[in-house]
GROMACS .gro file of C-alpha atoms in nm:
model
  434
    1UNK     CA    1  11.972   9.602  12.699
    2UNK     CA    2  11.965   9.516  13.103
    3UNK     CA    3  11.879   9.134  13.159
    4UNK     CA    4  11.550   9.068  13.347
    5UNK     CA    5  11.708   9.005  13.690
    6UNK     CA    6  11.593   8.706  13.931
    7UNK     CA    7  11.273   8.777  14.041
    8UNK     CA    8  11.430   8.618  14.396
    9UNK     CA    9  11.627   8.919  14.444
   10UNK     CA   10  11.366   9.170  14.363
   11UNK     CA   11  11.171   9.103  14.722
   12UNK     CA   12  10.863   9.062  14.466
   13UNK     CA   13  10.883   8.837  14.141
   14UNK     CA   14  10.792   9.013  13.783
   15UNK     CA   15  10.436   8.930  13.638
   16UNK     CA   16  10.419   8.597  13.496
   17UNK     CA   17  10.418   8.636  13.113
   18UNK     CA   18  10.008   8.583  13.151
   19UNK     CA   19   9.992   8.924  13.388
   20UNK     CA   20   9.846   9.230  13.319
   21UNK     CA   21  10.044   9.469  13.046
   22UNK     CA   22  10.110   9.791  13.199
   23UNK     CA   23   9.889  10.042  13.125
   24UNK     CA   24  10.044  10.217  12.837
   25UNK     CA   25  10.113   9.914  12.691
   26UNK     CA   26   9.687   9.811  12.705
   27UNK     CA   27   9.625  10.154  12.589
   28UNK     CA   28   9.747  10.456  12.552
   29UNK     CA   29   9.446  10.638  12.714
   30UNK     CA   30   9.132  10.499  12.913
   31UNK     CA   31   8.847  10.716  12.881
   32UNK     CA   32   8.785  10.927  13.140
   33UNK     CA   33   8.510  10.883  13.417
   34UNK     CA   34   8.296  11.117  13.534
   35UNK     CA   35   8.419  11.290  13.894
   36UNK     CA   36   8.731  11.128  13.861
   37UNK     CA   37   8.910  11.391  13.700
   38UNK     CA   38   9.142  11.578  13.842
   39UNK     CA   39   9.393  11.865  13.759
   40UNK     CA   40   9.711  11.864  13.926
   41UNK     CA   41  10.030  12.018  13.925
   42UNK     CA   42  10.425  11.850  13.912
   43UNK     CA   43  10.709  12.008  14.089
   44UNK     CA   44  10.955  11.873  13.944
   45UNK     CA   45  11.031  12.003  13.660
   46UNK     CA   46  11.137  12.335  13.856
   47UNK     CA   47  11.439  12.431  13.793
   48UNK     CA   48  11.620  12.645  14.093
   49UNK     CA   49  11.995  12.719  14.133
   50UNK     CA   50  12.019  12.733  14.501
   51UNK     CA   51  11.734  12.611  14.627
   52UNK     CA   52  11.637  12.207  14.507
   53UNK     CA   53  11.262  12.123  14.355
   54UNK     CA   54  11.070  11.922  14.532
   55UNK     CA   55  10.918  11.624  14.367
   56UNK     CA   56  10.538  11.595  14.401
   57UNK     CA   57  10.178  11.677  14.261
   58UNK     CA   58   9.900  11.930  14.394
   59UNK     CA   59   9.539  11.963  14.326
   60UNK     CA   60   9.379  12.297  14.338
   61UNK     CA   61   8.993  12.428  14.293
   62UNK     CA   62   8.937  12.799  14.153
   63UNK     CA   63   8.613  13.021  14.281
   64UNK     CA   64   8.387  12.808  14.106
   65UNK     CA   65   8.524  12.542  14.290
   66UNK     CA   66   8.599  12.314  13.959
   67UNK     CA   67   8.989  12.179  13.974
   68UNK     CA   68   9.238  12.382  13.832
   69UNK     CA   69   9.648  12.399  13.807
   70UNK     CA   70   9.735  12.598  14.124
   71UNK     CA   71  10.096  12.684  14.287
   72UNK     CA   72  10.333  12.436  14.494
   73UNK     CA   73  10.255  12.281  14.759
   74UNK     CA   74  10.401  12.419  15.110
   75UNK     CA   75  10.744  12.257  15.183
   76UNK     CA   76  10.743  12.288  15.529
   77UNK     CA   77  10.703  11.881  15.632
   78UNK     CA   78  10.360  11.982  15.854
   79UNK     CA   79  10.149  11.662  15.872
   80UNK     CA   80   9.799  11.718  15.907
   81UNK     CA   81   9.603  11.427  16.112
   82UNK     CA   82   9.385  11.186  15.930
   83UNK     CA   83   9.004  11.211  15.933
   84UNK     CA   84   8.902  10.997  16.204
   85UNK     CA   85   8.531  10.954  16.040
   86UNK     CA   86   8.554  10.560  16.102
   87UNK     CA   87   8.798  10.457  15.852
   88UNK     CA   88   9.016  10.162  15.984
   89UNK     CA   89   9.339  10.198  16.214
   90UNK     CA   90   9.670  10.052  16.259
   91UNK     CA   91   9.658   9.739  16.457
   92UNK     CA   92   9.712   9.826  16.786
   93UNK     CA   93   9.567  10.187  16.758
   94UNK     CA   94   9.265  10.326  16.875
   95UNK     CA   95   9.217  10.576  16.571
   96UNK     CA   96   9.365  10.723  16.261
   97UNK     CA   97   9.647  10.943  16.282
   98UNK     CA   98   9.955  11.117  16.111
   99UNK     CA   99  10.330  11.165  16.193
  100UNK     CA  100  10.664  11.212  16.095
  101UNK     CA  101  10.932  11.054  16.225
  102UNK     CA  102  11.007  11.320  16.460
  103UNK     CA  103  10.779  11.103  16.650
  104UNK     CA  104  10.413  11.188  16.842
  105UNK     CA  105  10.304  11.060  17.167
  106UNK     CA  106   9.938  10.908  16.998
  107UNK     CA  107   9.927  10.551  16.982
  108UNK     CA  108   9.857  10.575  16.614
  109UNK     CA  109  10.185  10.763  16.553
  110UNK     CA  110  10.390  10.533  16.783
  111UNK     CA  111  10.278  10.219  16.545
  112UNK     CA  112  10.325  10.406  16.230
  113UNK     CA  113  10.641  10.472  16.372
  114UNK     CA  114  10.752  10.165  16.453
  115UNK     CA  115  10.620  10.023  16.124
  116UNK     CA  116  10.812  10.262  15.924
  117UNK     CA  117  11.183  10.218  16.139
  118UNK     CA  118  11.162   9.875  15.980
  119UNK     CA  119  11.155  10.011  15.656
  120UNK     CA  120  11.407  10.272  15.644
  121UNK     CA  121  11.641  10.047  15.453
  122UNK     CA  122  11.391  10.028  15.122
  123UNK     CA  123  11.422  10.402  15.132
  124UNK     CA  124  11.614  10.595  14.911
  125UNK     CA  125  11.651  10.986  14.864
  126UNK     CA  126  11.708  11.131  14.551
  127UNK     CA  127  11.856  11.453  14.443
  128UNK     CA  128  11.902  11.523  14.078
  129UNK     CA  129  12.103  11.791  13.901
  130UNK     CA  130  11.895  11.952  13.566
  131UNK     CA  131  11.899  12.102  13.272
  132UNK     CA  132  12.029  12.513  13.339
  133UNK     CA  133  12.198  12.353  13.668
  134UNK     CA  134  11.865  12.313  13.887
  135UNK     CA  135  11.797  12.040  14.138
  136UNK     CA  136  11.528  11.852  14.198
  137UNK     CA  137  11.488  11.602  14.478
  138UNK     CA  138  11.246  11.311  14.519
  139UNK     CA  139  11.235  10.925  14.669
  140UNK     CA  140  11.286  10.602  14.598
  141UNK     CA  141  11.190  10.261  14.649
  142UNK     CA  142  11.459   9.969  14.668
  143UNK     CA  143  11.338   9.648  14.455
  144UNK     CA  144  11.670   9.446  14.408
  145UNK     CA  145  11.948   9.394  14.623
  146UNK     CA  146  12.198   9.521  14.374
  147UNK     CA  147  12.020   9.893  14.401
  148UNK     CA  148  11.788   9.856  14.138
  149UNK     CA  149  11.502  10.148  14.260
  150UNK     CA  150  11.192  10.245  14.153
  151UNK     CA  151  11.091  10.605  14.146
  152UNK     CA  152  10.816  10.869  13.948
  153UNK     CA  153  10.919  10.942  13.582
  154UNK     CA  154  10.904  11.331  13.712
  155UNK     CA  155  11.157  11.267  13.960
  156UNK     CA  156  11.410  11.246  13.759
  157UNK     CA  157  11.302  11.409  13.415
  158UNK     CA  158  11.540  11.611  13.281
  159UNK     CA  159  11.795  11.494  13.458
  160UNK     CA  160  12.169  11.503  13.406
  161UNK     CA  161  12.297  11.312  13.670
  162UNK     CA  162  12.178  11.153  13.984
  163UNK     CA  163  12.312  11.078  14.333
  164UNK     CA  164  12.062  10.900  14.598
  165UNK     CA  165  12.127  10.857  15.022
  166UNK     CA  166  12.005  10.540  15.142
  167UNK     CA  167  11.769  10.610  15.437
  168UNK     CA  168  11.894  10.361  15.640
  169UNK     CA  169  12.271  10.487  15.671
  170UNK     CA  170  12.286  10.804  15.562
  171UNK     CA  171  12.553  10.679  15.253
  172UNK     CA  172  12.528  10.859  14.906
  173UNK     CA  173  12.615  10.686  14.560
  174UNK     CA  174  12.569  10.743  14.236
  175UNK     CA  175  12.265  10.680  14.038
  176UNK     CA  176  12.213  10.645  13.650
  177UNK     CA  177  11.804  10.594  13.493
  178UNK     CA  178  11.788  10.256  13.289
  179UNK     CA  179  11.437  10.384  13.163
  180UNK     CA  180  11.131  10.533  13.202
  181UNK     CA  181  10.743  10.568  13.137
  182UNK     CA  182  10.680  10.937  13.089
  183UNK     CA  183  10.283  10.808  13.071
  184UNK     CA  184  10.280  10.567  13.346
  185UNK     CA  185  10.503  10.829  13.567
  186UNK     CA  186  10.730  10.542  13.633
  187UNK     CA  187  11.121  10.531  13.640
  188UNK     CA  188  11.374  10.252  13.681
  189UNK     CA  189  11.722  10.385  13.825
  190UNK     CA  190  12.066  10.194  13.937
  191UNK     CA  191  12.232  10.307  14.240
  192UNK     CA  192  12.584  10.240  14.161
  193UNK     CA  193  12.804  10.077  14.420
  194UNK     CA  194  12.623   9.901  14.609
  195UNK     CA  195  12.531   9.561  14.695
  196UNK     CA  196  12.348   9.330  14.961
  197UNK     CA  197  12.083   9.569  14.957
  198UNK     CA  198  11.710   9.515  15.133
  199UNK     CA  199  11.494   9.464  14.890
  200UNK     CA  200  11.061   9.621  14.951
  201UNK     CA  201  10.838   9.375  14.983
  202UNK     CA  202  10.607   9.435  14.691
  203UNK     CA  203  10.241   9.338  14.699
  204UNK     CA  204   9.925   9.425  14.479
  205UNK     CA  205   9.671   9.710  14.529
  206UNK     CA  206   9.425   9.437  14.497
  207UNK     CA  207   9.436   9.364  14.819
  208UNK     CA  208   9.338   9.695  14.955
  209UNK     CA  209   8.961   9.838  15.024
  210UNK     CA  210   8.817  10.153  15.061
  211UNK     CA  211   8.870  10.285  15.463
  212UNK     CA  212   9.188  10.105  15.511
  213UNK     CA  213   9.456  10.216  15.668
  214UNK     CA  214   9.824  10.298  15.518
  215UNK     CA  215  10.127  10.448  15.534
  216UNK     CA  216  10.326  10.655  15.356
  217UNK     CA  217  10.725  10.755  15.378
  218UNK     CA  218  10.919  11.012  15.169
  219UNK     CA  219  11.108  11.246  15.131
  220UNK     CA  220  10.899  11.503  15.248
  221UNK     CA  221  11.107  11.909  15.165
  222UNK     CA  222  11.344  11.751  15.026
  223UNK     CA  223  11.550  11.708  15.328
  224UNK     CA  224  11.699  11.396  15.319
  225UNK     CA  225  11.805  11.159  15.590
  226UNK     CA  226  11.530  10.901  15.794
  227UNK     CA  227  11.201  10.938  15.569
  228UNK     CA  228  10.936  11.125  15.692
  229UNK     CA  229  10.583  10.913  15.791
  230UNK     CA  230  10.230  10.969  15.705
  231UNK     CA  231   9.920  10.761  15.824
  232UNK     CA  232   9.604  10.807  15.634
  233UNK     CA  233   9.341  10.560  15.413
  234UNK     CA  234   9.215  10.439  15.124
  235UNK     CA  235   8.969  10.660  15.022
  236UNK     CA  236   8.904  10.521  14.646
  237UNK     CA  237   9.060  10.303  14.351
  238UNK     CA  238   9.102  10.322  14.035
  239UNK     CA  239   9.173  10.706  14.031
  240UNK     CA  240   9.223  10.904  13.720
  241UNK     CA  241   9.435  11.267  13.736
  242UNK     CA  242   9.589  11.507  13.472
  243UNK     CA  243   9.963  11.631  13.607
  244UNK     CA  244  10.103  11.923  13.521
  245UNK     CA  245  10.373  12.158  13.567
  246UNK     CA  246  10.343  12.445  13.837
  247UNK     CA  247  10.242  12.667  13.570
  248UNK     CA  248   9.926  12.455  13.444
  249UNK     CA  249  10.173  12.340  13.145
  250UNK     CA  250  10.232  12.014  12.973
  251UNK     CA  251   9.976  11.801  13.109
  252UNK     CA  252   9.971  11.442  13.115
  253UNK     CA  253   9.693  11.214  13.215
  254UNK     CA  254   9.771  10.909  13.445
  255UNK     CA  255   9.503  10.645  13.560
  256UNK     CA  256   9.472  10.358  13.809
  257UNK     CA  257   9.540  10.557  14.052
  258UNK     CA  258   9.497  10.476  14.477
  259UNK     CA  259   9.303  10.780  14.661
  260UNK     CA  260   9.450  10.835  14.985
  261UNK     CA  261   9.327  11.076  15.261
  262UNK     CA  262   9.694  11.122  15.372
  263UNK     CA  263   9.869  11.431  15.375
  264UNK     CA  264  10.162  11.411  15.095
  265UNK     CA  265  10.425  11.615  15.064
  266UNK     CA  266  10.650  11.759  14.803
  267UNK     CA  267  10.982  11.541  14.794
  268UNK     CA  268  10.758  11.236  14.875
  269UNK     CA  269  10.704  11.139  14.492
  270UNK     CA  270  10.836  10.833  14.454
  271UNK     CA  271  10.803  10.664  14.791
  272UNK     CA  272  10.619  10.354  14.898
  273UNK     CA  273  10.286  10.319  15.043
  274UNK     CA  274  10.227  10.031  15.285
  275UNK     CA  275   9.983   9.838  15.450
  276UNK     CA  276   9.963   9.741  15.799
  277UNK     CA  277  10.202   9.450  15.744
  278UNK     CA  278  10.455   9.651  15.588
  279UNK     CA  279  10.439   9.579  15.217
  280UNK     CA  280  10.416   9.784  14.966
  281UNK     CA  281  10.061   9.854  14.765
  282UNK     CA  282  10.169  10.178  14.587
  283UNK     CA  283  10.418  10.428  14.493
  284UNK     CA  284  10.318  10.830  14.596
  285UNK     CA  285  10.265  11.030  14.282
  286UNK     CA  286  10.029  11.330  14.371
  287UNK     CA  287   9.880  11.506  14.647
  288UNK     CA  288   9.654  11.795  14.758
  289UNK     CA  289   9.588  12.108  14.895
  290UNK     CA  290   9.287  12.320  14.961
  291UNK     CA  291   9.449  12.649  15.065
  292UNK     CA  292   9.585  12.755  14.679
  293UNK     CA  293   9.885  12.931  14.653
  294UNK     CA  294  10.192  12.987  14.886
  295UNK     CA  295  10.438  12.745  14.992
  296UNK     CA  296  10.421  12.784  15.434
  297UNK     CA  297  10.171  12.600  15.591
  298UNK     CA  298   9.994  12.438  15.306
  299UNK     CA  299   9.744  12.194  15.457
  300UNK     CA  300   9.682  11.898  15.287
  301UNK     CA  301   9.447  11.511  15.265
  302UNK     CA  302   9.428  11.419  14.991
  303UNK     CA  303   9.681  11.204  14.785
  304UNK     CA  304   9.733  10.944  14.483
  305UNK     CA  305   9.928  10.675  14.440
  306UNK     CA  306  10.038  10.447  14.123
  307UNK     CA  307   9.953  10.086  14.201
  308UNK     CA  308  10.248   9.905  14.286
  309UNK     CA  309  10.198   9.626  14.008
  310UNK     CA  310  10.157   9.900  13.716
  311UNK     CA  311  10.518  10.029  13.824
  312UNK     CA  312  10.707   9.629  13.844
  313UNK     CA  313  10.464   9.591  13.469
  314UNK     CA  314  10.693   9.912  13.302
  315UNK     CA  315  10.997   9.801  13.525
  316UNK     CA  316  11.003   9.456  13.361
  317UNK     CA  317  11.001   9.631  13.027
  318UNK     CA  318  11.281   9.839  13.094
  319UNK     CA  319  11.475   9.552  13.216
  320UNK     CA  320  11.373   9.308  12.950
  321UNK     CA  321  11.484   9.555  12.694
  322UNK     CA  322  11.116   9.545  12.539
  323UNK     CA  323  11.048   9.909  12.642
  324UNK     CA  324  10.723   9.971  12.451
  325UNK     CA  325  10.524  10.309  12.269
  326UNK     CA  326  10.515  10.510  12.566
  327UNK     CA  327  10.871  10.324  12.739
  328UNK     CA  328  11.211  10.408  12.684
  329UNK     CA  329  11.496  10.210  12.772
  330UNK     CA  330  11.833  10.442  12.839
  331UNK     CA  331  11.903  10.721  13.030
  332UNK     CA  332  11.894  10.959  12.747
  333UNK     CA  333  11.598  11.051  12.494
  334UNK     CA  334  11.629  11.209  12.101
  335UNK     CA  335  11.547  11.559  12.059
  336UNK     CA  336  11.440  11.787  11.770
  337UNK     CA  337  11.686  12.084  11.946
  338UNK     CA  338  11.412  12.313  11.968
  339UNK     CA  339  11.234  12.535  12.256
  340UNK     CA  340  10.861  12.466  12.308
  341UNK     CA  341  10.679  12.709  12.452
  342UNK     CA  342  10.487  12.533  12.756
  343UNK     CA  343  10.091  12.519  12.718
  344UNK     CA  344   9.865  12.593  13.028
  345UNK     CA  345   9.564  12.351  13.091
  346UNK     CA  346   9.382  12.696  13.182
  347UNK     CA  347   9.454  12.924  12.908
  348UNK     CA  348   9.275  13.035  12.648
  349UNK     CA  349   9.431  12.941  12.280
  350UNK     CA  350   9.402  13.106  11.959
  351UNK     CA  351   9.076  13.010  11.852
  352UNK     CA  352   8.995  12.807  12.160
  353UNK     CA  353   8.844  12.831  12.460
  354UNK     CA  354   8.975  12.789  12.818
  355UNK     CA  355   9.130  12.437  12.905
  356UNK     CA  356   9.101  12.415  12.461
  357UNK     CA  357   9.323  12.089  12.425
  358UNK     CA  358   9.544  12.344  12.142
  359UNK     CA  359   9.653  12.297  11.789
  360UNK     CA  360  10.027  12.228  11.786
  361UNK     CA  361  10.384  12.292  11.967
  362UNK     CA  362  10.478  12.602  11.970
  363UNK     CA  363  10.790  12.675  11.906
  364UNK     CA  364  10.973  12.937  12.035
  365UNK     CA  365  11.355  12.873  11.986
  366UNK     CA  366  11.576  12.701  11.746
  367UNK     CA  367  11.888  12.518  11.889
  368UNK     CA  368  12.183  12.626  11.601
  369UNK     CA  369  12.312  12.290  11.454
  370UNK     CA  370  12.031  12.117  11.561
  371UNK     CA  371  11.843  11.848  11.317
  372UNK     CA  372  11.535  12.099  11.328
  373UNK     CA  373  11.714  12.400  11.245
  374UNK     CA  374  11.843  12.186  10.913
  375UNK     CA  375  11.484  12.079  10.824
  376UNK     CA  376  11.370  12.440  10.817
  377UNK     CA  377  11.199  12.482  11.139
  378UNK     CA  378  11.154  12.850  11.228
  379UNK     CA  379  11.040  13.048  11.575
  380UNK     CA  380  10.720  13.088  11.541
  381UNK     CA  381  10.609  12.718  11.386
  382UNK     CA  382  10.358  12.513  11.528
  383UNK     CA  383  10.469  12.123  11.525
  384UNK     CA  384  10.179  11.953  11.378
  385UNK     CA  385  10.270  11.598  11.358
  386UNK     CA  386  10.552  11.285  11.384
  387UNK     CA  387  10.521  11.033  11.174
  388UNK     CA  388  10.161  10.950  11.145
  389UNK     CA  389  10.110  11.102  11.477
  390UNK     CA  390   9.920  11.424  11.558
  391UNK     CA  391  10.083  11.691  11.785
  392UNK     CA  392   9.815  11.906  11.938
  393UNK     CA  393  10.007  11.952  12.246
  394UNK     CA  394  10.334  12.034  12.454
  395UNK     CA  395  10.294  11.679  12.622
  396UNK     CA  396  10.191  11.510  12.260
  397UNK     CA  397  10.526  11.643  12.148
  398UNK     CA  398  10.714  11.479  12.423
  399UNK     CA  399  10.554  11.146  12.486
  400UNK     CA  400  10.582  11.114  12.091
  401UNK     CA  401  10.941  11.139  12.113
  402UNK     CA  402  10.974  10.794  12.373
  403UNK     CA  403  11.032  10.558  12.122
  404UNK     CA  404  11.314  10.712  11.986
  405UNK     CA  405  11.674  10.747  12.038
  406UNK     CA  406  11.965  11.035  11.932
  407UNK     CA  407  12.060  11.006  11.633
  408UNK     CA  408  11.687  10.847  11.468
  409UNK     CA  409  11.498  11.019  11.191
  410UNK     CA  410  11.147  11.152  11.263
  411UNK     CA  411  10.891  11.268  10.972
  412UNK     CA  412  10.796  11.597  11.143
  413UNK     CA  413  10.470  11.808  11.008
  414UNK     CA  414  10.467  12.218  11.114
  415UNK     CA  415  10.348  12.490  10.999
  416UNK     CA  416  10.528  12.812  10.952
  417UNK     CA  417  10.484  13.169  11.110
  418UNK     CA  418  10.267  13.187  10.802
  419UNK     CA  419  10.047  12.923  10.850
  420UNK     CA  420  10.217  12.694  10.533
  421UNK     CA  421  10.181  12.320  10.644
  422UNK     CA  422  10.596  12.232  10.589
  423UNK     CA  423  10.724  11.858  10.558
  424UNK     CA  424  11.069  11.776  10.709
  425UNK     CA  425  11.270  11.505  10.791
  426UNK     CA  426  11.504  11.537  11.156
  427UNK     CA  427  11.776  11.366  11.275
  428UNK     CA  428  11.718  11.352  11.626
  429UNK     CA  429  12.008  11.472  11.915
  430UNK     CA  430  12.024  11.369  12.276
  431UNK     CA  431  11.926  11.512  12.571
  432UNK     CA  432  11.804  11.357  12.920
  433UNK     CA  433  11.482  11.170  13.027
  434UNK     CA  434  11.190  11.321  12.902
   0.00000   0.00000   0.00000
């Protein structure tokens, strides 16, 4: 258990016990409204042995124009300009615009500039090492002055250890995860070594409106050093978005989303959002592109962003020790020790149509030793259920799992290659965040 630290030192106090739950913890799923659906991909979970993954979301349409999983996003850093169809400006700027902190000679860029200089010590970049060696690399936002940081959940999933540059300085530490919300997309990590750190000043996406301005910093490619800076606005509240993989696999659905017209990067997950004062109203989670596939020159504008108050709500669980359904407190998870074969949100499924929601976890490998392989679990089973749970899906199957830790039992429902319903009990191994 971590102790709920002083809210003084946090730059922004926890809820008061009479706040708003975070979302997972007031339901497990709104229902979704209509145009508000989205289909977006996560590029984290890429796994690459020379060349890092870069943390971040993209939205893609196919011919009929209807959203659909789609490839990376470019990794290039280009920042497209803002629409300038009369949304609001930085003060002190004639219109909207973008930049990056290679600097531009437009008065918008100068303030957005200057806005985010003075916030390049509540940066962090991260860089994660992964299952099978990969890297992935994301950002960070400092909320204590001990190094407590708040980050995406996909930032650091799968994760075996952690090491994160402050902005500010250039210095790289150590990092370990003290939990995570694989359905809110949040993480809580601890940069060790540090102290007297500058702390974000955290504010409440209830104070923003539709047309205002913002800002956005990151890690944009992945690249590391001063964050990269992005002007856009609000274009909508309230969002709701189903992540992905690159592939179209294991989707997840998370809500309460900001709308930005800003263009996002990949390596930006993770990062604040600001408003013209300089505090933060979000954390970047997704983004956009309208070009489809290839990685040079994607052009982006469009971009979500969790509300900063749902990230402190699952933060002060993880701290508390409360965790919660869909919250895990640790840096590790338990596993069944089996291989999952990953389920595209555009496929077509045995007895399903295209985008069917499935009818089980496929598995497709059997860890030796493992608690699965005792139960009786086969390649070739579908995972039907845990506990009183139903599995129809890759990302059922994992956020399932939160609650538990190695070395718990599970009641696990499959059926065989032969389509016998099986009953099993597992003791659960470790691996990393979910």
């Amino acid at each position: 258990m971590y102790p709920t630290p002083d809210p003084e030192h946090l730059g922004y106090g926890f809820p008061d016990p009479d706040a708003p739950l975070p979302r997972s913890a007031r339901h497990p799923r709104r229902g979704m409204s209509p145009g508000r659906k989205r289909i977006v991909t996560t590029l984290a979970v890429l796994t690459f042995l020379a060349v890092p993954a870069i943390a971040g979301y993209q939205v893609g349409k196919d011919n009929n124009g209807s959203p659909v999983a789609t490839a990376p996003l470019g990794t290039d850093g280009t920042v497209a300009p803002t629409p300038s169809d009369g949304s609001s400006t930085l003060p002190g700027t004639g219109s909207s615009g973008s930049t990056s902190s290679g600097g531009s000679s437009s008065s918008a860029s100068v303030a957005a500039t200057a806005l985010a200089a003075s916030l390049d010590n509540v940066v962090v970049n991260i860089n994660t090492t992964v299952e099978g060696g990969g890297q992935a690399a994301g950002t960070g936002i400092v909320i204590s002055s001990s190094g407590l940081v708040i980050t995406n959940n996909h930032v650091i999933a799968g994760s075996t250890s952690m090491t994160v540059e402050l902005a500010s300085t250039g210095q790289t530490h150590p990092a370990k995860v003290l939990g995570y919300s694989v359905v809110d997309d949040v993480a809580l990590i601890q940069v060790q070594g540090v102290s007297g750190l500058t702390p974000a000043h955290l504010g409440s996406s209830g104070s923003l409106s539709v047309g205002q301005s913002v800002v956005a910093l990151g890690n944009a490619g992945g690249r590391g050093g001063t964050p990269t800076v992005v002007t856009g606005r609000v274009t909508a509240l309230e969002q709701e978005i189903t992540a992905s993989d690159s592939d179209g696999s294991n989707a997840q659905t998370i809500d309460g989303l900001i709308q930005l017209a800003a263009n996002i990067q990949p390596g930006d997950s993770g990062g604040p959002v600001v408003d013209s004062g300089g505090t933060v109203v979000g954390m970047t989670v997704a983004a956009s592109v309208s070009n489809g596939f290839g990685f040079p020159g994607s052009s982006g504008g469009e971009g979500y962003a969790i509300a900063i108050e749902d990230a402190v709500a699952v933060v002060k669980r993880i701290t508390s020790g409360e965790g919660g359904p869909d919250i895990r407190v640790g840096a590790t998870r338990g596993v069944l020790g089996v291989q999952i074969q990953p389920q595209l949100t555009n496929q077509r499924v045995p007895g399903g149509s295209t985008g069917s929601t499935g009818s089980g976890a496929k598995v497709v490998g059997v860890e030796s030793g493992s608690g699965a392989e005792k139960a009786g679990l086969t390649e070739g089973s579908y995972i039907i259920g845990i506990g009183s749970k139903t599995i129809a899906t890759t990302s059922d199957l994992t956020s399932s799992l939160v609650p538990y830790a190695p070395g718990d039992t599970v009641e696990l429902t499959w059926k065989d290659a032969s389509g016998t319903t099986q009953h099993g009990t597992v003791k659960l191994g470790e691996g990393p965040p979910a």
